[in-house]
Short mmCIF file of C-alpha atoms and ligand atoms in Angstrom, two decimals:
data_model
loop_
_atom_site.label_atom_id
_atom_site.label_comp_id
_atom_site.label_asym_id
_atom_site.label_seq_id
_atom_site.Cartn_x
_atom_site.Cartn_y
_atom_site.Cartn_z
CA UNK A 74 17.26 -14.34 -11.73
CA UNK A 75 14.07 -15.65 -10.13
CA UNK A 76 16.02 -16.25 -6.94
CA UNK A 77 16.77 -12.50 -6.96
CA UNK A 78 13.03 -11.87 -7.24
CA UNK A 79 12.26 -14.01 -4.17
CA UNK A 80 15.10 -12.32 -2.25
CA UNK A 81 13.74 -8.89 -3.21
CA UNK A 82 10.25 -9.71 -1.94
CA UNK A 83 11.66 -11.20 1.27
CA UNK A 84 13.82 -8.14 1.83
CA UNK A 85 10.81 -5.83 1.56
CA UNK A 86 8.99 -8.11 4.02
CA UNK A 87 11.92 -8.12 6.48
CA UNK A 88 12.20 -4.33 6.45
CA UNK A 89 8.49 -3.75 7.01
CA UNK A 90 8.07 -6.61 9.51
CA UNK A 91 10.70 -4.89 11.67
CA UNK A 92 8.18 -2.11 12.29
CA UNK A 93 5.31 -4.41 13.29
CA UNK A 94 5.09 -5.73 16.84
CA UNK A 95 4.32 -9.46 16.82
CA UNK A 96 4.52 -12.61 18.92
CA UNK A 97 7.95 -14.31 19.03
CA UNK A 98 8.51 -16.50 15.98
CA UNK A 99 5.58 -15.11 14.05
CA UNK A 100 7.87 -13.05 11.77
CA UNK A 101 9.28 -16.26 10.32
CA UNK A 102 5.96 -18.10 10.20
CA UNK A 103 4.31 -15.35 8.18
CA UNK A 104 7.32 -15.08 5.86
CA UNK A 105 7.67 -18.69 4.77
CA UNK A 106 5.76 -20.38 1.96
CA UNK A 107 3.50 -23.05 3.46
CA UNK A 108 3.76 -25.53 0.60
CA UNK A 109 4.99 -25.81 -2.98
CA UNK A 110 4.17 -28.51 -5.46
CA UNK A 111 5.98 -29.41 -8.64
CA UNK A 112 3.93 -31.58 -10.98
CA UNK A 113 5.33 -33.30 -14.04
CA UNK A 114 2.91 -34.83 -16.48
CA UNK A 115 2.94 -36.23 -19.97
CA UNK A 116 0.68 -35.30 -22.87
CA UNK A 117 0.72 -37.22 -26.13
CA UNK A 118 1.02 -34.65 -28.92
CA UNK A 119 2.28 -34.75 -32.51
CA UNK A 120 2.91 -38.50 -32.25
CA UNK A 121 5.17 -38.29 -29.18
CA UNK A 122 4.91 -38.00 -25.42
CA UNK A 123 5.80 -34.52 -24.15
CA UNK A 124 6.58 -33.93 -20.49
CA UNK A 125 5.53 -30.63 -18.91
CA UNK A 126 6.45 -29.14 -15.55
CA UNK A 127 3.96 -27.12 -13.53
CA UNK A 128 4.12 -25.37 -10.16
CA UNK A 129 1.65 -24.23 -7.53
CA UNK A 130 2.79 -22.61 -4.30
CA UNK A 131 0.61 -21.78 -1.32
CA UNK A 132 2.19 -19.02 0.69
CA UNK A 133 -0.36 -18.47 3.45
CA UNK A 134 -3.67 -20.07 4.40
CA UNK A 135 -4.62 -17.54 7.07
CA UNK A 136 -7.65 -17.08 4.82
CA UNK A 137 -9.04 -19.70 2.46
CA UNK A 138 -9.37 -20.12 -0.39
CA UNK A 139 -5.91 -19.04 -1.38
CA UNK A 140 -5.69 -17.03 -4.57
CA UNK A 141 -3.22 -16.26 -7.31
CA UNK A 142 -2.67 -16.41 -11.04
CA UNK A 143 -1.17 -19.12 -13.21
CA UNK A 144 1.40 -18.04 -15.77
CA UNK A 145 2.62 -19.82 -18.88
CA UNK A 146 6.19 -18.87 -19.59
CA UNK A 147 9.71 -20.21 -20.03
CA UNK A 148 10.81 -18.01 -17.11
CA UNK A 149 8.63 -19.95 -14.67
CA UNK A 150 10.53 -21.56 -11.79
CA UNK A 151 9.85 -22.59 -8.22
CA UNK A 152 11.49 -19.47 -6.77
CA UNK A 153 9.53 -17.19 -9.09
CA UNK A 154 6.23 -18.83 -8.19
CA UNK A 155 7.06 -18.64 -4.46
CA UNK A 156 7.93 -14.94 -4.74
CA UNK A 157 4.65 -14.27 -6.54
CA UNK A 158 2.65 -16.34 -4.00
CA UNK A 159 4.19 -14.31 -1.17
CA UNK A 160 3.24 -11.06 -2.90
CA UNK A 161 -0.33 -12.37 -3.24
CA UNK A 162 -0.72 -12.89 0.51
CA UNK A 163 0.15 -9.28 1.21
CA UNK A 164 -1.67 -7.87 -1.81
CA UNK A 165 -4.93 -9.50 -0.68
CA UNK A 166 -4.43 -8.22 2.87
CA UNK A 167 -3.71 -4.70 1.62
CA UNK A 168 -6.91 -4.42 -0.42
CA UNK A 169 -8.95 -6.31 2.17
CA UNK A 170 -9.75 -9.30 0.01
CA UNK A 171 -10.25 -12.32 2.31
CA UNK A 172 -7.91 -14.75 0.53
CA UNK A 173 -4.55 -16.29 1.35
CA UNK A 174 -1.72 -16.07 -1.19
CA UNK A 175 -0.88 -18.59 -3.88
CA UNK A 176 0.59 -18.65 -7.38
CA UNK A 177 1.21 -21.14 -10.15
CA UNK A 178 3.00 -21.57 -13.39
CA UNK A 179 3.60 -23.91 -16.28
CA UNK A 180 7.01 -24.06 -17.94
CA UNK A 181 5.91 -23.59 -21.54
CA UNK A 182 6.07 -21.16 -24.43
CA UNK A 183 2.40 -20.95 -25.46
CA UNK A 184 3.45 -19.78 -28.92
CA UNK A 185 5.05 -23.20 -29.58
CA UNK A 186 1.65 -24.95 -29.51
CA UNK A 187 -1.62 -24.78 -31.39
CA UNK A 188 -4.83 -23.82 -29.60
CA UNK A 189 -6.01 -27.44 -29.53
CA UNK A 190 -2.71 -28.62 -28.10
CA UNK A 191 -2.76 -25.90 -25.45
CA UNK A 192 -6.26 -26.98 -24.46
CA UNK A 193 -5.12 -30.59 -23.97
CA UNK A 194 -2.09 -29.47 -21.96
CA UNK A 195 -4.19 -27.11 -19.81
CA UNK A 196 -6.79 -29.79 -19.11
CA UNK A 197 -4.08 -32.28 -18.08
CA UNK A 198 -2.48 -29.64 -15.85
CA UNK A 199 -5.90 -29.01 -14.25
CA UNK A 200 -6.25 -32.73 -13.49
CA UNK A 201 -2.89 -32.66 -11.72
CA UNK A 202 -3.87 -29.57 -9.72
CA UNK A 203 -7.30 -30.97 -8.86
CA UNK A 204 -5.89 -34.26 -7.54
CA UNK A 205 -3.88 -32.28 -4.98
CA UNK A 206 -6.52 -29.76 -3.92
CA UNK A 207 -4.61 -27.03 -5.76
CA UNK A 208 -7.71 -25.92 -7.63
CA UNK A 209 -11.00 -25.77 -5.76
CA UNK A 210 -13.66 -23.13 -4.98
CA UNK A 211 -13.06 -23.49 -1.24
CA UNK A 212 -9.31 -24.05 -1.13
CA UNK A 213 -7.36 -22.67 -4.06
CA UNK A 214 -8.64 -20.43 -6.85
CA UNK A 215 -6.27 -19.68 -9.77
CA UNK A 216 -6.64 -16.73 -12.16
CA UNK A 217 -4.98 -15.51 -15.37
CA UNK A 218 -1.47 -14.12 -15.39
CA UNK A 219 1.29 -13.70 -17.96
CA UNK A 220 0.61 -15.96 -20.98
CA UNK A 221 -2.86 -17.02 -19.81
CA UNK A 222 -6.29 -15.41 -20.14
CA UNK A 223 -10.03 -16.09 -20.31
CA UNK A 224 -9.56 -19.02 -22.67
CA UNK A 225 -7.28 -20.99 -20.34
CA UNK A 226 -9.52 -20.21 -17.36
CA UNK A 227 -12.57 -21.52 -19.24
CA UNK A 228 -10.73 -24.79 -20.02
CA UNK A 229 -9.67 -25.14 -16.40
CA UNK A 230 -13.16 -24.48 -15.04
CA UNK A 231 -14.68 -26.91 -17.51
CA UNK A 232 -12.18 -29.64 -16.67
CA UNK A 233 -12.69 -29.10 -12.94
CA UNK A 234 -16.46 -29.33 -13.42
CA UNK A 235 -16.09 -32.65 -15.25
CA UNK A 236 -13.94 -34.02 -12.46
CA UNK A 237 -16.30 -32.76 -9.73
CA UNK A 238 -19.75 -33.31 -11.15
CA UNK A 239 -21.67 -32.81 -7.89
CA UNK A 240 -19.81 -29.64 -6.83
CA UNK A 241 -22.50 -26.97 -7.11
CA UNK A 242 -19.91 -24.16 -6.90
CA UNK A 243 -17.58 -25.66 -9.49
CA UNK A 244 -17.44 -22.46 -11.58
CA UNK A 245 -15.86 -20.68 -8.60
CA UNK A 246 -12.72 -22.87 -8.95
CA UNK A 247 -10.99 -20.20 -11.09
CA UNK A 248 -11.60 -16.53 -11.84
CA UNK A 249 -10.97 -14.52 -14.98
CA UNK A 250 -13.37 -16.71 -16.97
CA UNK A 251 -15.29 -15.41 -19.99
CA UNK A 252 -18.60 -13.78 -19.01
CA UNK A 253 -20.55 -16.55 -20.78
CA UNK A 254 -18.74 -19.16 -18.67
CA UNK A 255 -19.28 -17.79 -15.18
CA UNK A 256 -17.03 -14.75 -15.52
CA UNK A 257 -17.84 -11.20 -14.50
CA UNK A 258 -18.07 -7.99 -16.54
CA UNK A 259 -14.96 -5.87 -16.16
CA UNK A 260 -12.53 -8.65 -15.13
CA UNK A 261 -10.44 -8.66 -18.33
CA UNK A 262 -9.46 -5.03 -17.93
CA UNK A 263 -9.53 -5.01 -14.10
CA UNK A 264 -5.79 -4.87 -13.45
CA UNK A 265 -5.20 -2.09 -15.99
CA UNK A 266 -8.28 -0.26 -14.70
CA UNK A 267 -6.85 -0.61 -11.19
CA UNK A 268 -3.58 0.98 -12.34
CA UNK A 269 -5.59 3.92 -13.71
CA UNK A 270 -7.53 4.26 -10.43
CA UNK A 271 -4.29 4.05 -8.45
CA UNK A 272 -2.77 6.91 -10.48
CA UNK A 273 -5.95 8.97 -10.12
CA UNK A 274 -5.86 8.40 -6.34
CA UNK A 275 -2.19 9.47 -6.27
CA UNK A 276 -2.88 12.67 -8.21
CA UNK A 277 -5.76 13.44 -5.83
CA UNK A 278 -3.18 13.75 -3.03
CA UNK A 279 -1.34 17.03 -3.77
CA UNK A 280 1.22 16.54 -0.97
CA UNK A 281 2.24 13.18 -2.42
CA UNK A 282 2.43 14.61 -5.95
CA UNK A 283 4.71 17.41 -4.69
CA UNK A 284 7.32 14.79 -3.76
CA UNK A 285 7.72 13.98 -7.46
CA UNK A 286 8.03 17.61 -8.58
CA UNK A 287 5.32 16.90 -11.18
CA UNK A 288 2.55 19.40 -11.94
CA UNK A 289 -0.92 18.44 -10.65
CA UNK A 290 -3.21 16.21 -12.71
CA UNK A 291 -2.79 13.27 -15.07
CA UNK A 292 -3.61 15.31 -18.17
CA UNK A 293 -0.66 15.67 -20.59
CA UNK A 294 1.62 13.55 -18.43
CA UNK A 295 4.16 11.75 -20.65
CA UNK A 296 4.21 8.03 -19.96
CA UNK A 297 6.58 5.15 -20.79
CA UNK A 298 4.86 1.74 -20.80
CA UNK A 299 6.69 -1.58 -20.89
CA UNK A 300 4.58 -4.48 -22.17
CA UNK A 301 1.32 -4.03 -24.07
CA UNK A 302 -0.26 -7.26 -22.80
CA UNK A 303 -3.41 -7.48 -20.71
CA UNK A 304 -2.30 -5.12 -17.96
CA UNK A 305 -0.17 -2.66 -19.96
CA UNK A 306 -2.67 -2.34 -22.80
CA UNK A 307 -5.67 -1.54 -20.63
CA UNK A 308 -3.73 0.84 -18.38
CA UNK A 309 -2.30 2.72 -21.39
CA UNK A 310 -5.65 2.76 -23.17
CA UNK A 311 -7.64 4.18 -20.25
CA UNK A 312 -4.97 6.70 -19.25
CA UNK A 313 -4.64 8.04 -22.80
CA UNK A 314 -8.34 7.96 -23.80
CA UNK A 315 -9.96 8.93 -20.49
CA UNK A 316 -7.38 10.97 -18.58
CA UNK A 317 -5.60 12.80 -21.41
CA UNK A 318 -2.18 11.30 -20.65
CA UNK A 319 0.31 10.93 -23.52
CA UNK A 320 1.89 7.53 -24.04
CA UNK A 321 5.23 8.48 -25.58
CA UNK A 322 7.00 5.07 -25.43
CA UNK A 323 5.80 1.48 -25.57
CA UNK A 324 8.52 -1.12 -25.02
CA UNK A 325 7.67 -4.53 -26.40
CA UNK A 326 9.68 -7.64 -27.24
CA UNK A 327 12.45 -6.66 -29.66
CA UNK A 328 11.98 -2.90 -29.64
CA UNK A 329 10.15 0.23 -28.73
CA UNK A 330 7.55 2.45 -30.38
CA UNK A 331 8.24 6.13 -29.78
CA UNK A 332 5.98 9.09 -30.48
CA UNK A 333 6.38 12.30 -28.43
CA UNK A 334 2.85 13.39 -29.47
CA UNK A 335 1.24 10.22 -28.13
CA UNK A 336 0.92 6.68 -29.47
CA UNK A 337 -2.47 5.45 -30.62
CA UNK A 338 -2.74 2.49 -28.25
CA UNK A 339 -5.63 0.75 -30.03
CA UNK A 340 -3.84 0.90 -33.39
CA UNK A 341 -0.56 -0.38 -31.91
CA UNK A 342 -2.38 -3.25 -30.19
CA UNK A 343 -4.06 -4.20 -33.49
CA UNK A 344 -0.62 -4.23 -35.12
CA UNK A 345 0.79 -6.43 -32.32
CA UNK A 346 -2.14 -8.83 -32.61
CA UNK A 347 -1.73 -9.08 -36.38
CA UNK A 348 2.07 -9.23 -36.64
CA UNK A 349 3.09 -10.67 -33.29
CA UNK A 350 5.51 -7.79 -32.66
CA UNK A 351 5.80 -4.02 -33.03
CA UNK A 352 8.23 -4.08 -35.97
CA UNK A 353 7.02 -1.97 -38.88
CA UNK A 354 4.78 0.23 -36.73
CA UNK A 355 5.35 3.97 -37.12
CA UNK A 356 8.01 5.12 -34.65
CA UNK A 357 9.42 1.62 -34.07
CA UNK A 358 13.08 1.40 -33.08
CA UNK A 359 15.01 -1.77 -32.40
CA UNK A 360 16.07 -1.45 -28.78
CA UNK A 361 16.15 -3.02 -25.36
CA UNK A 362 15.71 -1.93 -21.77
CA UNK A 363 17.68 1.31 -22.35
CA UNK A 364 14.40 2.89 -23.51
CA UNK A 365 13.24 2.83 -19.88
CA UNK A 366 15.86 5.54 -19.33
CA UNK A 367 14.13 7.98 -21.69
CA UNK A 368 12.79 11.30 -20.43
CA UNK A 369 9.11 11.19 -19.33
CA UNK A 370 6.90 11.91 -16.31
CA UNK A 371 5.65 8.44 -15.40
CA UNK A 372 6.89 4.92 -16.06
CA UNK A 373 4.58 1.89 -16.07
CA UNK A 374 6.54 -1.38 -16.18
CA UNK A 375 3.78 -3.85 -17.10
CA UNK A 376 5.63 -6.82 -18.59
CA UNK A 377 7.68 -8.85 -16.14
CA UNK A 378 9.87 -8.84 -13.04
CA UNK A 379 13.46 -7.56 -12.55
CA UNK A 380 13.63 -5.00 -15.34
CA UNK A 381 15.02 -2.17 -13.20
CA UNK A 382 18.14 -3.37 -11.45
CA UNK A 383 21.24 -1.79 -9.92
CA UNK A 384 22.64 -1.59 -13.48
CA UNK A 385 20.05 0.81 -14.88
CA UNK A 386 18.37 2.36 -11.81
CA UNK A 387 20.84 5.26 -11.75
CA UNK A 388 19.87 6.29 -15.29
CA UNK A 389 16.09 6.32 -14.78
CA UNK A 390 14.67 9.82 -15.35
CA UNK A 391 10.95 9.45 -14.61
CA UNK A 392 10.13 10.90 -11.16
CA UNK A 393 7.17 8.52 -10.75
CA UNK A 394 7.02 4.76 -11.37
CA UNK A 395 3.91 2.65 -10.95
CA UNK A 396 4.60 -1.09 -10.82
CA UNK A 397 1.83 -2.62 -12.92
CA UNK A 398 3.87 -5.82 -13.24
CA UNK A 399 4.89 -7.86 -10.23
CA UNK A 400 8.43 -7.24 -9.01
CA UNK A 401 9.82 -5.10 -11.87
CA UNK A 402 12.25 -3.30 -9.51
CA UNK A 403 14.88 -5.24 -7.53
CA UNK A 404 15.53 -4.41 -3.88
CA UNK A 405 18.93 -2.85 -4.80
CA UNK A 406 17.37 -0.74 -7.55
CA UNK A 407 14.64 0.30 -5.15
CA UNK A 408 17.23 1.83 -2.77
CA UNK A 409 18.98 3.64 -5.63
CA UNK A 410 15.70 5.08 -6.91
CA UNK A 411 14.67 6.10 -3.40
CA UNK A 412 17.92 7.99 -2.95
CA UNK A 413 17.28 9.77 -6.24
CA UNK A 414 13.84 10.80 -4.92
CA UNK A 415 11.89 8.72 -7.43
CA UNK A 416 8.41 7.94 -6.06
CA UNK A 417 7.32 4.33 -6.59
CA UNK A 418 3.72 3.14 -6.36
CA UNK A 419 4.40 -0.52 -5.46
CA UNK A 420 3.10 -3.68 -7.16
CA UNK A 421 1.47 -4.84 -3.95
CA UNK A 422 -1.03 -2.03 -4.42
CA UNK A 423 -0.75 -0.98 -8.06
CA UNK A 424 -1.84 -4.24 -9.69
CA UNK A 425 -4.32 -5.33 -7.02
CA UNK A 426 -7.26 -4.51 -9.31
CA UNK A 427 -7.11 -8.01 -10.80
CA UNK A 428 -7.51 -9.89 -7.54
CA UNK A 429 -10.14 -7.42 -6.34
CA UNK A 430 -12.41 -8.13 -9.31
CA UNK A 431 -11.54 -11.84 -9.08
CA UNK A 432 -12.96 -11.66 -5.57
CA UNK A 433 -16.18 -10.15 -6.98
CA UNK A 434 -16.32 -12.93 -9.60
CA UNK A 435 -15.86 -15.62 -6.95
CA UNK A 436 -18.71 -14.13 -4.87
CA UNK A 437 -20.90 -13.99 -7.97
CA UNK A 438 -20.18 -17.68 -8.66
CA UNK A 439 -21.00 -18.68 -5.08
CA UNK A 440 -24.20 -16.65 -5.01
CA UNK A 441 -25.25 -17.87 -8.47
CA UNK A 442 -26.71 -14.50 -9.42
CA UNK A 443 -25.52 -11.54 -11.47
CA UNK A 444 -24.73 -8.42 -9.44
CA UNK A 445 -27.55 -5.87 -9.62
CA UNK A 446 -30.20 -8.31 -10.84
CA UNK A 447 -32.36 -8.12 -7.71
CA UNK A 448 -32.10 -4.35 -7.22
CA UNK A 449 -32.22 -2.82 -10.69
CA UNK A 450 -36.00 -2.59 -11.18
CA UNK A 451 -36.61 -1.76 -7.54
CA UNK A 452 -34.14 1.15 -7.81
CA UNK A 453 -35.93 2.37 -10.93
CA UNK A 454 -39.30 2.43 -9.13
CA UNK A 455 -37.75 4.05 -6.07
CA UNK A 456 -36.08 6.90 -7.98
CA UNK A 457 -39.12 7.35 -10.27
CA UNK A 458 -41.23 7.99 -7.16
CA UNK A 459 -38.74 10.58 -5.86
CA UNK A 460 -38.53 12.34 -9.25
CA UNK A 461 -42.32 12.36 -9.68
CA UNK A 462 -42.69 13.78 -6.18
CA UNK A 463 -40.12 16.52 -6.80
CA UNK A 464 -41.86 17.46 -10.09
CA UNK A 465 -45.24 17.56 -8.41
CA UNK A 466 -44.08 19.71 -5.48
CA UNK A 467 -42.08 22.17 -7.59
CA UNK A 468 -44.25 22.15 -10.70
CA UNK A 469 -41.05 21.91 -12.76
CA UNK A 470 -39.74 19.03 -14.78
CA UNK A 471 -36.64 17.16 -13.56
CA UNK A 472 -33.55 17.83 -15.78
CA UNK A 473 -33.22 15.07 -18.38
CA UNK A 474 -29.56 14.22 -17.76
CA UNK A 475 -30.13 13.79 -14.01
CA UNK A 476 -33.28 11.77 -14.67
CA UNK A 477 -31.33 9.45 -16.94
CA UNK A 478 -28.52 9.07 -14.44
CA UNK A 479 -30.94 8.34 -11.58
CA UNK A 480 -33.03 5.85 -13.56
CA UNK A 481 -30.36 3.98 -15.51
CA UNK A 482 -29.66 1.85 -12.42
CA UNK A 483 -26.66 -0.26 -11.59
CA UNK A 484 -25.41 -2.86 -14.02
CA UNK A 485 -22.88 -5.55 -13.19
CA UNK A 486 -20.21 -3.47 -14.95
CA UNK A 487 -20.97 -0.23 -13.09
CA UNK A 488 -21.04 -2.10 -9.78
CA UNK A 489 -17.72 -3.82 -10.52
CA UNK A 490 -16.12 -0.52 -11.48
CA UNK A 491 -17.38 1.31 -8.42
CA UNK A 492 -16.32 -1.56 -6.14
CA UNK A 493 -12.88 -1.53 -7.73
CA UNK A 494 -12.45 2.23 -7.59
CA UNK A 495 -13.56 2.34 -3.99
CA UNK A 496 -11.10 -0.44 -3.09
CA UNK A 497 -8.19 1.28 -4.84
CA UNK A 498 -9.01 4.68 -3.27
CA UNK A 499 -9.40 3.27 0.23
CA UNK A 500 -6.11 1.35 -0.04
CA UNK A 501 -4.34 4.48 -1.34
CA UNK A 502 -5.66 6.53 1.61
CA UNK A 503 -4.27 3.89 4.00
CA UNK A 504 -0.87 3.83 2.29
CA UNK A 505 -0.54 7.60 2.02
CA UNK A 506 -1.48 8.09 5.68
CA UNK A 507 1.09 5.52 6.82
CA UNK A 508 3.79 6.92 4.52
CA UNK A 509 3.32 10.51 5.66
CA UNK A 510 2.76 9.83 9.36
CA UNK A 511 5.70 7.61 10.18
CA UNK A 512 9.31 8.76 9.45
CA UNK A 513 10.53 5.14 9.64
CA UNK A 514 8.26 4.31 6.72
CA UNK A 515 10.53 5.58 4.01
CA UNK A 516 8.39 4.89 0.97
CA UNK A 517 5.03 3.64 -0.26
CA UNK A 518 6.32 0.09 -0.66
CA UNK A 519 7.17 -0.09 3.00
CA UNK A 520 3.87 1.56 3.95
CA UNK A 521 1.86 -0.93 1.86
CA UNK A 522 3.80 -3.93 3.18
CA UNK A 523 3.53 -2.74 6.79
CA UNK A 524 -0.25 -2.35 6.56
CA UNK A 525 -0.56 -5.78 4.93
CA UNK A 526 1.63 -7.48 7.57
CA UNK A 527 -0.36 -5.82 10.37
CA UNK A 528 -3.56 -7.28 8.91
CA UNK A 529 -2.09 -10.78 8.61
CA UNK A 530 -0.77 -10.50 12.19
CA UNK A 531 -4.18 -9.41 13.39
CA UNK A 532 -5.76 -12.39 11.64
CA UNK A 533 -3.36 -14.70 13.55
CA UNK A 534 -4.13 -12.63 16.67
CA UNK A 535 -7.80 -13.49 16.46
CA UNK A 536 -6.74 -17.15 16.81
CA UNK A 537 -4.89 -16.24 19.99
CA UNK A 538 -1.43 -16.36 18.37
P1 NAD B 209 0.63 -10.65 -20.77
O1 NAD B 209 1.26 -11.93 -21.13
O2 NAD B 209 -0.77 -10.38 -21.18
O3 NAD B 209 1.50 -9.39 -21.27
C1 NAD B 209 2.88 -9.27 -21.12
C2 NAD B 209 3.35 -8.35 -22.25
O4 NAD B 209 4.73 -8.03 -22.04
C3 NAD B 209 3.25 -8.99 -23.62
O5 NAD B 209 2.68 -8.07 -24.52
C4 NAD B 209 4.70 -9.32 -23.98
O6 NAD B 209 4.94 -9.29 -25.38
C5 NAD B 209 5.43 -8.20 -23.27
N1 NAD B 209 6.82 -8.55 -22.99
C6 NAD B 209 7.34 -9.74 -22.62
N2 NAD B 209 8.65 -9.64 -22.47
C7 NAD B 209 8.99 -8.37 -22.73
C8 NAD B 209 10.21 -7.65 -22.75
N3 NAD B 209 11.36 -8.24 -22.45
N4 NAD B 209 10.18 -6.33 -23.05
C9 NAD B 209 9.00 -5.71 -23.34
N5 NAD B 209 7.83 -6.36 -23.36
C10 NAD B 209 7.81 -7.66 -23.05
O7 NAD B 209 0.77 -10.54 -19.16
P2 NAD B 209 -0.10 -9.68 -18.16
O8 NAD B 209 -1.21 -10.52 -17.65
O9 NAD B 209 -0.37 -8.34 -18.74
O10 NAD B 209 0.93 -9.55 -16.95
C11 NAD B 209 2.00 -8.61 -16.97
C12 NAD B 209 2.49 -8.41 -15.55
O11 NAD B 209 1.40 -7.99 -14.72
C13 NAD B 209 3.06 -9.64 -14.87
O12 NAD B 209 4.08 -9.25 -14.00
C14 NAD B 209 1.89 -10.18 -14.07
O13 NAD B 209 2.28 -10.97 -12.96
C15 NAD B 209 1.27 -8.87 -13.62
N6 NAD B 209 -0.14 -8.98 -13.22
C16 NAD B 209 -1.09 -9.44 -14.08
C17 NAD B 209 -2.41 -9.52 -13.67
C18 NAD B 209 -3.52 -9.90 -14.61
O14 NAD B 209 -4.70 -9.76 -14.23
N7 NAD B 209 -3.26 -10.34 -15.81
C19 NAD B 209 -2.76 -9.16 -12.36
C20 NAD B 209 -1.76 -8.71 -11.49
C21 NAD B 209 -0.45 -8.62 -11.94
#
């Protein structure tokens, strides 16, 4: 299966690379993964030695550090990690984040181990990565992915710090850390927030929306979400609470929750956290992937790769799919959906919010100061002077709501959100322009990949290659 994933990513690359002029041989150089490591290490647990297998692939070092998440899952394999590392190279290029692409994984079911055991395993894994330069603020910066989160990143950062006691930038060795341990406000929800911003950007382009046959605006759009983990939960929460969308289906392990009037995402998440699955929640039906074929306006696959294949693509009814997960649609399914006129907002762009805010976190760690700290008071004084002046000249008092808005100043969270929204909007503009201007660019996936390849080529170009 994971081989199919790698093939799918390579196929998208091949198709888009065809449209980009480049020096002879560069097509292959940019395509290949530069290096992949498999580490096997033992941890003594429960009175026995347990051997674990971890992976870290570096796809491209045209920018350093290289960047990409680490996942804990029993689906992890070398091919999967290489496919994800390749996606990272182009994702970073697309959203203009100056990192190369990397990805890692540990073959493990986190649910099989206690928190203490997971900490020991994660610390040992970090030692293995550190020995090989596969975790470092200047060379390779992991982040959370499927099965990992703030907790694992905090353990990794702490272990790296212990191993590198005189490294002043040690906290920048991973991103996605808790705020109290060098993290940044807004990182946890960044990928889901990015999905929301991507959909808002799409609906702000009426000509693109017309291609789906959907009515304008996100309000009242019926949405199917697969996976209520970090990415799916935040995307579904923001879209339902802030944009008035209706989440009609949530597919989780073992079944699906259905409610045509809209699922309460917070309540369902509480249930999942308490019970470990969606069973027993109102509207739960035992089911599998066939629920992706239900009638709705938008589908958000946010769980894993290869869920829409040639076997079910023909039955998909949603006219718009946004790939919150990496690689949920195979190359074959992509062609089938394209022929049916389904519009797909590709993973390369759709889930780039995570790496964008990771970039902000890395900068924060290197600069050793919270965003906004130097400017906040100065901005207050500056805007106070303007408001006082306006009041004096006009003899009227400044409206309270505007005063509050002007004087509240920028916090780390507001700065992160505005930086993320700006990044997602700018990238959407680039993709939409490319998609609509060039008849050879048949869809947004090709547009996004073409732009990303052009940027990587131009980075090689500046070295005279
Ligand atoms: P997660 O582990 O937090 O969540 C995954 C969710 O999917 C879980 O709730 C799990 O129960 C559910 N799930 C697993 N198998 C399923 C199945 N067969 N059917 C339905 N649901 C299933 O992972 P995440 O961090 O949210 O990542 C999800 C996807 O988003 C992955 O493809 C990941 O690479 C991608 N992604 C994540 C980030 C990030 O910042 N976390 C960034 C970019 C891309």
